[in-house]
Short mmCIF file of C-alpha atoms and ligand atoms in Angstrom, two decimals:
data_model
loop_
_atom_site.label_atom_id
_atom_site.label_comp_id
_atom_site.label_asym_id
_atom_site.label_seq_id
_atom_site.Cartn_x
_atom_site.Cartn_y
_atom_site.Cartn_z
CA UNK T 1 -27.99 47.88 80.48
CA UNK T 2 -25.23 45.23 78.86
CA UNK T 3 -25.23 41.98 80.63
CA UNK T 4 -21.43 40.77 81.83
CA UNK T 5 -20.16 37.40 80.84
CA UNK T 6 -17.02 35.51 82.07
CA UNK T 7 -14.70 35.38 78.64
CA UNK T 8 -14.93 32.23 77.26
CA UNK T 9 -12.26 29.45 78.35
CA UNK T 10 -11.82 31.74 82.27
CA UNK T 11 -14.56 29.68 83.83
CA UNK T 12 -12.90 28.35 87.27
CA UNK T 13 -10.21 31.03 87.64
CA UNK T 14 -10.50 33.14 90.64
CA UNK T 15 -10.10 36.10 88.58
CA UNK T 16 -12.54 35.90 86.12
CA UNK T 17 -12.48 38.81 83.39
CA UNK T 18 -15.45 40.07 82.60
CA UNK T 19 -16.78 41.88 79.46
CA UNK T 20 -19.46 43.72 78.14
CA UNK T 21 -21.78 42.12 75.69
CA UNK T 22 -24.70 42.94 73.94
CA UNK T 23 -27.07 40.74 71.73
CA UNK T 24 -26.23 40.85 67.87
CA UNK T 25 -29.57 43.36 66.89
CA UNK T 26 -28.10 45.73 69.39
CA UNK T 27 -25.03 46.13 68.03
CA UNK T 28 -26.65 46.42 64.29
CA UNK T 29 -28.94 49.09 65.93
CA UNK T 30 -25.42 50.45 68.04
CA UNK T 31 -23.42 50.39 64.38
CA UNK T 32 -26.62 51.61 62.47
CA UNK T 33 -26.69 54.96 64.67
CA UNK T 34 -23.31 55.48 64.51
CA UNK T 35 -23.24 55.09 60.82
CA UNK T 36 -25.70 57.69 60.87
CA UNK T 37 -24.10 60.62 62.57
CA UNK T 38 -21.03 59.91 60.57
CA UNK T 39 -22.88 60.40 57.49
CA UNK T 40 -26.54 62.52 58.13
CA UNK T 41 -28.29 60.17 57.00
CA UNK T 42 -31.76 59.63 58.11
CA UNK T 43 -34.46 56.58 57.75
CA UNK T 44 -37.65 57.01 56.60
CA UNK T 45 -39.69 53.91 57.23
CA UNK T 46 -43.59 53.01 55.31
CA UNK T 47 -46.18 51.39 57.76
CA UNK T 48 -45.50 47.76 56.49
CA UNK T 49 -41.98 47.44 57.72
CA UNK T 50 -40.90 44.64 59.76
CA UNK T 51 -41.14 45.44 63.61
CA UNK T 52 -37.49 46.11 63.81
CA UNK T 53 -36.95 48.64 61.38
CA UNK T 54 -40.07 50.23 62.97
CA UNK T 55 -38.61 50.64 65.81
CA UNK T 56 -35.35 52.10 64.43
CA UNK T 57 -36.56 54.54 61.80
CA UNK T 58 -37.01 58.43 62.31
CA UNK T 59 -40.01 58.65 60.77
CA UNK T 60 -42.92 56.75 59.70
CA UNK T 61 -45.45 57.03 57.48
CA UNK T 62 -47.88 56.12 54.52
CA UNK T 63 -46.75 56.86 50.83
CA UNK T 64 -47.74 60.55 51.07
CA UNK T 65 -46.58 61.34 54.27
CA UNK T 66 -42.95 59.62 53.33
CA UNK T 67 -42.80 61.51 49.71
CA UNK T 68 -43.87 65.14 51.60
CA UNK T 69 -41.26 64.29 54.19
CA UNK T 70 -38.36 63.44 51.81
CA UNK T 71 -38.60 66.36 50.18
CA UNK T 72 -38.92 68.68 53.41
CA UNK T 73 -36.51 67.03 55.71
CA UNK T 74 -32.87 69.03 55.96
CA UNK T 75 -30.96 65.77 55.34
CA UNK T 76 -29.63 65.15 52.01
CA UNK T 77 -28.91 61.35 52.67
CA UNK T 78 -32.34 59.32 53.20
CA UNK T 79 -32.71 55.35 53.42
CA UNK T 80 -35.64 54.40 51.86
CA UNK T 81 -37.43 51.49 53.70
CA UNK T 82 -40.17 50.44 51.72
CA UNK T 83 -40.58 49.81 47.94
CA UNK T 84 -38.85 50.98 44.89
CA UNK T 85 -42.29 53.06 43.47
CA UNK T 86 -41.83 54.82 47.04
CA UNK T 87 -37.91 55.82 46.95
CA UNK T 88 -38.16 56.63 43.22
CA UNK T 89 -41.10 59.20 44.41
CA UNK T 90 -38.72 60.99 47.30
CA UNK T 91 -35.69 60.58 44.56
CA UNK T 92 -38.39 62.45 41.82
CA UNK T 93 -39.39 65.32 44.42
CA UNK T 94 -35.52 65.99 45.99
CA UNK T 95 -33.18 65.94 42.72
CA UNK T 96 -30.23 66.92 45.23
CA UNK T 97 -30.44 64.35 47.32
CA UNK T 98 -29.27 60.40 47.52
CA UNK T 99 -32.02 58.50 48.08
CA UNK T 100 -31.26 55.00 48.95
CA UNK T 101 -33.46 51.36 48.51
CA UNK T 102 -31.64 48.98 51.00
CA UNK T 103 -32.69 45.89 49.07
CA UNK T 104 -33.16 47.32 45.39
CA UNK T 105 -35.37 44.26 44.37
CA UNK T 106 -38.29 45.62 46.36
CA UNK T 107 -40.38 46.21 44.03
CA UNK T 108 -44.30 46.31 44.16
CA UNK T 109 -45.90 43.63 41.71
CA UNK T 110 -48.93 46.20 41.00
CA UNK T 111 -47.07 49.12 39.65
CA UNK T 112 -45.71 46.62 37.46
CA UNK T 113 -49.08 45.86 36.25
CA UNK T 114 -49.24 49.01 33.97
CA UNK T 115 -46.49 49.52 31.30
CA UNK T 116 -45.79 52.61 29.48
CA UNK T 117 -46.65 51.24 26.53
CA UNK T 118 -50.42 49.98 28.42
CA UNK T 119 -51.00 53.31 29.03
CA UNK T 120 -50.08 55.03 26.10
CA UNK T 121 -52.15 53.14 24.28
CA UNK T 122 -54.97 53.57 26.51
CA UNK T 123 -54.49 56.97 25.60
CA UNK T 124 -54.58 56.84 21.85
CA UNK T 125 -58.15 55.02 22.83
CA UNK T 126 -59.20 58.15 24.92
CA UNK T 127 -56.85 60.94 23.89
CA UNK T 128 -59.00 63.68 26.08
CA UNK T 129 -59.10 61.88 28.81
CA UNK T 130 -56.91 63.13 32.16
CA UNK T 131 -54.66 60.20 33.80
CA UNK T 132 -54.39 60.01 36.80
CA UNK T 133 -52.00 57.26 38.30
CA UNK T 134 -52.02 55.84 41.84
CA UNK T 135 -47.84 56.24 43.20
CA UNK T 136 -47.78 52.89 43.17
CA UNK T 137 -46.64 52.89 39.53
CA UNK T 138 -43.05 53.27 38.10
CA UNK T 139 -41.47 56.66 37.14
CA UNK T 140 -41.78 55.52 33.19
CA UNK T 141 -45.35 55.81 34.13
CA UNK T 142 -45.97 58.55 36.29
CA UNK T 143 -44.19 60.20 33.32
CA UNK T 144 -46.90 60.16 31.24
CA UNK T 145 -49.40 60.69 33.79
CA UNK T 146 -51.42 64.46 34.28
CA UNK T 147 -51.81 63.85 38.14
CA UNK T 148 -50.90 61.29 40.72
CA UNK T 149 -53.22 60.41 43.82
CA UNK T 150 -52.37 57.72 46.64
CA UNK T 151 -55.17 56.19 49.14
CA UNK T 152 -55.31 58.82 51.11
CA UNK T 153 -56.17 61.84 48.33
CA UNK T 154 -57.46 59.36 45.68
CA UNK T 155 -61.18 60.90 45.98
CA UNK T 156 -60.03 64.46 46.53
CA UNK T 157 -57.86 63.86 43.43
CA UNK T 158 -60.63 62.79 41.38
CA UNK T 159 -62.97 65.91 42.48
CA UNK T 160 -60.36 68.61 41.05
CA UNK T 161 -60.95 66.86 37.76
CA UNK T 162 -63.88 68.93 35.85
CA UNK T 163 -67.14 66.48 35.61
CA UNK T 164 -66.86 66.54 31.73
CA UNK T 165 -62.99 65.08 31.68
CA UNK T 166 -63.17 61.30 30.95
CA UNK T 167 -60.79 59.91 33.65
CA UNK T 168 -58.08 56.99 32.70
CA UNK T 169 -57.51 55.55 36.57
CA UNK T 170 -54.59 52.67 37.17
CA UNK T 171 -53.05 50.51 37.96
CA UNK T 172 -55.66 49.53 40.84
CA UNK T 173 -58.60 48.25 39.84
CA UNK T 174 -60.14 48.03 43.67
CA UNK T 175 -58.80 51.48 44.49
CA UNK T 176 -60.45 52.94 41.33
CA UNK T 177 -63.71 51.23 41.79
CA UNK T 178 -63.81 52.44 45.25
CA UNK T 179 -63.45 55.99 44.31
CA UNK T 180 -65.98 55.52 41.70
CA UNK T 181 -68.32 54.35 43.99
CA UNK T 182 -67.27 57.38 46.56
CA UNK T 183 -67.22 60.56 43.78
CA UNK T 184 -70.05 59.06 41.97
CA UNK T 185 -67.22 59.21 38.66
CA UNK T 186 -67.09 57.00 35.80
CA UNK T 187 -63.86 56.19 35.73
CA UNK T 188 -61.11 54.29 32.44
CA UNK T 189 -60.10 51.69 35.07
CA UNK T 190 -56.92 49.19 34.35
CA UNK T 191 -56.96 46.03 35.67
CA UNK T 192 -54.24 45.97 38.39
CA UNK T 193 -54.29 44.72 41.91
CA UNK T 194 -52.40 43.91 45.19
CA UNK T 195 -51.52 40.10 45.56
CA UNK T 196 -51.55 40.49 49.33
CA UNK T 197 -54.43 42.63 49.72
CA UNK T 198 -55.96 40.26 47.65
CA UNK T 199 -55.47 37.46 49.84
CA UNK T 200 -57.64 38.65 52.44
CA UNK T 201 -61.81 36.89 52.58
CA UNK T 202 -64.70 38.70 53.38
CA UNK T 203 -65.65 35.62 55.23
CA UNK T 204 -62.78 35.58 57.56
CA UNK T 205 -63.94 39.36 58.47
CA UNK T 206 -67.26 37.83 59.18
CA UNK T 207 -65.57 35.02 61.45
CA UNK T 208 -63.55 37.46 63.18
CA UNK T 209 -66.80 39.98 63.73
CA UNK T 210 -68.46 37.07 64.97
CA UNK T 211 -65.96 36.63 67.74
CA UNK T 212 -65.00 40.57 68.72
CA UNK T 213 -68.72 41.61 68.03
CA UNK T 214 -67.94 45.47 69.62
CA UNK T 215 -64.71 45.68 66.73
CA UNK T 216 -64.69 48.49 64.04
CA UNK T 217 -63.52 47.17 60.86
CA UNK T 218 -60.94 49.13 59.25
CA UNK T 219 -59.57 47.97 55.58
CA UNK T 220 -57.41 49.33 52.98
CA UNK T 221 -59.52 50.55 49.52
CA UNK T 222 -57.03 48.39 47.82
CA UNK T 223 -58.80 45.26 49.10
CA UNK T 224 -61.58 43.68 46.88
CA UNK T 225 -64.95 45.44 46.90
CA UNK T 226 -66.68 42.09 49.07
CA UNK T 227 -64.25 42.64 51.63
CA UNK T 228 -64.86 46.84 51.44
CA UNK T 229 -68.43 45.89 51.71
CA UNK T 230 -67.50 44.28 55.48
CA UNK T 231 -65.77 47.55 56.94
CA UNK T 232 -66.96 50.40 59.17
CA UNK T 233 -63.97 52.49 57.37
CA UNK T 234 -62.06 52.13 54.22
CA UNK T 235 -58.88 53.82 54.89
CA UNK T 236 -55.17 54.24 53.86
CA UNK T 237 -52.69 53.57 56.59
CA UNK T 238 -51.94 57.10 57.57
CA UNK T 239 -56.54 57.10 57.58
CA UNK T 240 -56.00 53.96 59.82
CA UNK T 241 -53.92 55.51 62.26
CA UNK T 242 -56.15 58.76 63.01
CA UNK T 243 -59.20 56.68 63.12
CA UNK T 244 -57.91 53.94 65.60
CA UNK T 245 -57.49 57.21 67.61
CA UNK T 246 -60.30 59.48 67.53
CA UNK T 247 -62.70 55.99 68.05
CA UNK T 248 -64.18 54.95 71.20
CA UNK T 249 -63.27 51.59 70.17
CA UNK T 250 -60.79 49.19 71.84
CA UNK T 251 -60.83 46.68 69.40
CA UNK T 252 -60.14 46.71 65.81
CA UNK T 253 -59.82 44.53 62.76
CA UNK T 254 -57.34 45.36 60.23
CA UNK T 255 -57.85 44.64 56.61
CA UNK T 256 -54.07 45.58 55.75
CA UNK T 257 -50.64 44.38 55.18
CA UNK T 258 -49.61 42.72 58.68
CA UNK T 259 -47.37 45.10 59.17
CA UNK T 260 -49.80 47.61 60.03
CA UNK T 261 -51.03 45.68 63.37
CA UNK T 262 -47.18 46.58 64.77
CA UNK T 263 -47.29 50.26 63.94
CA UNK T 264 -51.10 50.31 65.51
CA UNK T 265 -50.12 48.90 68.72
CA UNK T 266 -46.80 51.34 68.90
CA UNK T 267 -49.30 54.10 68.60
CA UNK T 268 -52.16 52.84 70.67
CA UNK T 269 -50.40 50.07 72.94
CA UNK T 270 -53.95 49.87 74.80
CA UNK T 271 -55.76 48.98 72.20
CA UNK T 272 -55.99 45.55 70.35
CA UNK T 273 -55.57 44.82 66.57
CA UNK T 274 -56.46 41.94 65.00
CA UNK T 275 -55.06 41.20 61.19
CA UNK T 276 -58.11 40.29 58.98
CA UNK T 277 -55.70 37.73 57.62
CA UNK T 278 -52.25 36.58 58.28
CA UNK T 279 -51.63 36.19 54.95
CA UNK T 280 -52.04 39.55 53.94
CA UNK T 281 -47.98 39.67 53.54
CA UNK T 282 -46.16 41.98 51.23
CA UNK T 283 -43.19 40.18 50.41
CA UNK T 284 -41.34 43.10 48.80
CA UNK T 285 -42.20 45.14 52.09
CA UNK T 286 -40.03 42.20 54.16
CA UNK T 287 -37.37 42.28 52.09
CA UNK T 288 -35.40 44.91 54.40
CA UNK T 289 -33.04 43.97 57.24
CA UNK T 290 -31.13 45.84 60.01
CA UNK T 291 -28.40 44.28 58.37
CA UNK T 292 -29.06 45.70 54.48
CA UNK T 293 -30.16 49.25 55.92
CA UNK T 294 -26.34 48.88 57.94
CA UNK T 295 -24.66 47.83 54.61
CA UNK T 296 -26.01 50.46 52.91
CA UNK T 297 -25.62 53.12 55.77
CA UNK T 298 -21.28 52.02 54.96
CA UNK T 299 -21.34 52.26 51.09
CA UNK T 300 -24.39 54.49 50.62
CA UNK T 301 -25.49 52.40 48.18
CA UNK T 302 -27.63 51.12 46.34
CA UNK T 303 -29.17 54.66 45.10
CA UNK T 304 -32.47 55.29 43.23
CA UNK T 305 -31.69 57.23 40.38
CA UNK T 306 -34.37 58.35 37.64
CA UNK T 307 -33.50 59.63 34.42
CA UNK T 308 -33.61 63.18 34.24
CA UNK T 309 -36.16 63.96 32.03
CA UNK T 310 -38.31 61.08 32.80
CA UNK T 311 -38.26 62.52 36.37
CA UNK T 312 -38.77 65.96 35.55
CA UNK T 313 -41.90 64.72 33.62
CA UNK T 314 -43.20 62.79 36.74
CA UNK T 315 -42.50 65.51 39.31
CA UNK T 316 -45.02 67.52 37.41
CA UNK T 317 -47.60 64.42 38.19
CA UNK T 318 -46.59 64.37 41.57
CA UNK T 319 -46.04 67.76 42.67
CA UNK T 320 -49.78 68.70 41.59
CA UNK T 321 -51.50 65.83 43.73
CA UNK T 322 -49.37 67.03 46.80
CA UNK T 323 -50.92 70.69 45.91
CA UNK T 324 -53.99 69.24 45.93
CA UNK T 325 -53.09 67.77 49.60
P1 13P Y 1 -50.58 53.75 51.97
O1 13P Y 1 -50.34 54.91 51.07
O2 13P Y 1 -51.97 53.71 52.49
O3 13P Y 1 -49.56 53.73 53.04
O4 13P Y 1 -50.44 52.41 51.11
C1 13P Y 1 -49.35 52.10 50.33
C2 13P Y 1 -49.45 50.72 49.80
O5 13P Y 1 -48.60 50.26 49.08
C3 13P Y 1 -50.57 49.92 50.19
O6 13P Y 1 -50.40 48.62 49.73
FE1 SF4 Y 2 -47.45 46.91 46.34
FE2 SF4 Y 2 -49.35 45.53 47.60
FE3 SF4 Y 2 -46.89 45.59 48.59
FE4 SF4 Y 2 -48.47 47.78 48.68
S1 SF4 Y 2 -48.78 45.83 49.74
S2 SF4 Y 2 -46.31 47.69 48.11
S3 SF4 Y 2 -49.53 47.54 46.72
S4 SF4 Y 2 -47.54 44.69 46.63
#
C-alpha cells in the first residue's frame, strides 16, 4: 500500500494536501513492468543475480535452463541478466529474436581464458580429438567446438563421446578434472578457471562444518578439487536447487557465487544457507541494476548480436548438448 505524505512546504496548514508516494525501487520496479507490457519483453534472470533483479525476473535459472528457455519462450524481446557467454547462447539458439545484455561489459573472465587461436592450435596438436567446450566460452569459440556441455550435463556430455575419441575439454580446468574423475575419461584439459570460485578455502568449509556439524555441503564442480574433496554434493546451481529440496537437511553450506544463498532461501525460506565464503563474488554477475535493465527496457538496447556464420557454426555445438539433455 503507498504511504501518504504532506507535500513539502504545507506543513501547518489546516488543509494539508496529501500525495501518494512510493520509495524510488518501486517505481523502477512500477516503470520496469510497464515498460514491459508496452514492449513484450520478458527477463530472464541466472542464479547469481543481485536480490533485486531476483525478485523481478520471470524466470530463473542456471545456464541451461536460461538457453532452453530463450529459445522456447513466445516472446521475441528477452533481457538477458547475467553474462555476455549466457545472452550470446539465447541470441545463438533464437536468430529472430533481440536478445538484450543490460550492462554489455559483463563478461565472464574464464571464457576469456581460451582464444580461438588457443584452441585451434590445440587442435593441430590433437587433430582427432572431439572438443567439447563448457558455455562459458565466447561464440568465436563455441564455433569451433563439436559439442558444448555446462555443469549440469558436463558428465553426460562426456559419456556420448565413444571411449576411443581423445577429448580436448576447456576452458575449466576444475570442471574438467571433476568429470575426469566422475567418467573415469582422460581428458585434453586447458587451464582456465573461475576467480570467484577460486576464492573459496577448503579450510573455511572445515570451520563452518565444525560449527553446523548436521550441514550437507553442496559446491559448484567449478571450485578447486580440495574444496570438491569437502562436499556431500558437487552440483551446478539448477543440481543445488533440487538437492536442497529432496534432502532431509535444514542446513546447508554453499560452495557458490553468493548469489546463490538468495535464490535458495526464495525457494526453501525454511531452510538456512550458509555461503562457504563471502568472497565468492562474481563481479560481472553484479554488474546489473533495476536501473540498466529499465534503460534498456526504453531503448531496447544494448543487443547481443553474433555474426552469422560464426553463430550458425556454434548453434551446431550447442544444439547437440541440449539433445543430449
Ligand atoms: P550454472 O550453469 O551451474 O548455473 O553455472 C554457471 C556459472 O557461470 C557458474 O559460475
Ligand atoms: Fe564466469 Fe565465474 Fe562469474 Fe560464473 S561466476 S560467470 S564462471 S566469472
Amino acid at each position: 500500500m503507498p504511504q501518504l505524505r504532506r507535500e513539502k512546504g504545507q506543513q501547518g496548514n489546516h488543509q494539508v494536501r496529501k500525495r501518494a508516494i512510493t520509495s524510488p525501487a518501486q517505481e523502477l520496479i512500477e516503470r520496469i513492468a510497464e515498460r514491459k507490457r508496452e514492449t513484450g519483453a520478458v527477463i530472464l534472470a541466472h542464479n547469481y543475480q543481485p536480490p533485486g533483479i531476483q525478485d523481478i525476473a520471470d524466470h530463473l535459472g542456471d545456464s541451461l535452463d536460461l538457453s532452453r528457455l530463450a529459445q522456447r519462450i513466445p516472446e521475441r524481446v528477452i533481457i538477458f541478466c547475467g553474462v555476455l557467454f549466457m545472452a550470446e547462447t539465447a541470441a545463438i539458439l533464437s536468430p529472430g529474436k533481440t536478445v538484450i545484455l543490460p550492462e554489455p561489459s559483463a563478461g565472464c573472465p574464464m571464457a576469456d581464458m581460451i582464444t580461438p587461436e588457443d584452441l585451434a592450435s590445440l587442435k593441430q596438436r590433437h587433430p582427432a580429438a572431439e572438443i567439447v567446450m563448457y558455455v562459458n566460452s565466447t561464440a568465436e569459440v563455441k564455433a569451433l567446438t563439436d559439442i558444448c556441455c555446462t555443469s549440469a550435463n558436463a558428465a553426460k556430455v562426456i559419456e556420448s563421446i565413444p571411449e576411443d575419441r581423445e577429448i580436448i575439454f576447456g576452458p575449466d580446468r576444475f570442471l574438467g578434472g571433476w568429470v575426469s574423475a566422475r567418467t573415469g575419461r582422460d581428458l585434453i584439459l586447458w587451464n582456465g578457471y573461475c576467480p570467484s570460485h577460486q576464492k573459496i578455502l577448503p579450510e573455511q568449509i572445515q570451520k563452518l562444518k565444525r560449527q553446523y556439524p548436521d550441514a550437507k555441503v553442496m559446491v559448484h564442480p567449478e571450485v578447486p578439487p580440495a574444496v570438491a574433496a569437502e562436499a556431500d554434493a558437487v552440483l551446478g546451481t539448477g543440481g543445488m536447487l533440487r538437492f536442497a529440496g529432496e534432502s532431509e537437511s535444514n542446513t546447508f553450506i554453499i560452495g557458490t557465487e553468493t548469489g546463490m544463498v538468495y535464490r535458495l532461501e526464495k525457494e526453501y525460506p525454511g531452510k538456512t544457507f550458509i555461503p562457504a565464503s563471502p568472497h565468492a563474488i562474481c563481479p560481472n554477475m553484479k554488474k546489473i541494476s533495476l536501473e540498466k535493465i529499465l534503460a534498456s527496457l526504453e531503448t531496447l538496447s544494448p543487443a547481443v548480436t553474433v555474426a552469422a556464420e560464426t553463430a550458425e557454426r556454434a548453434r551446431g555445438a550447442i544444439r547437440r548438448m541440449i539433445e543430449i539433455g
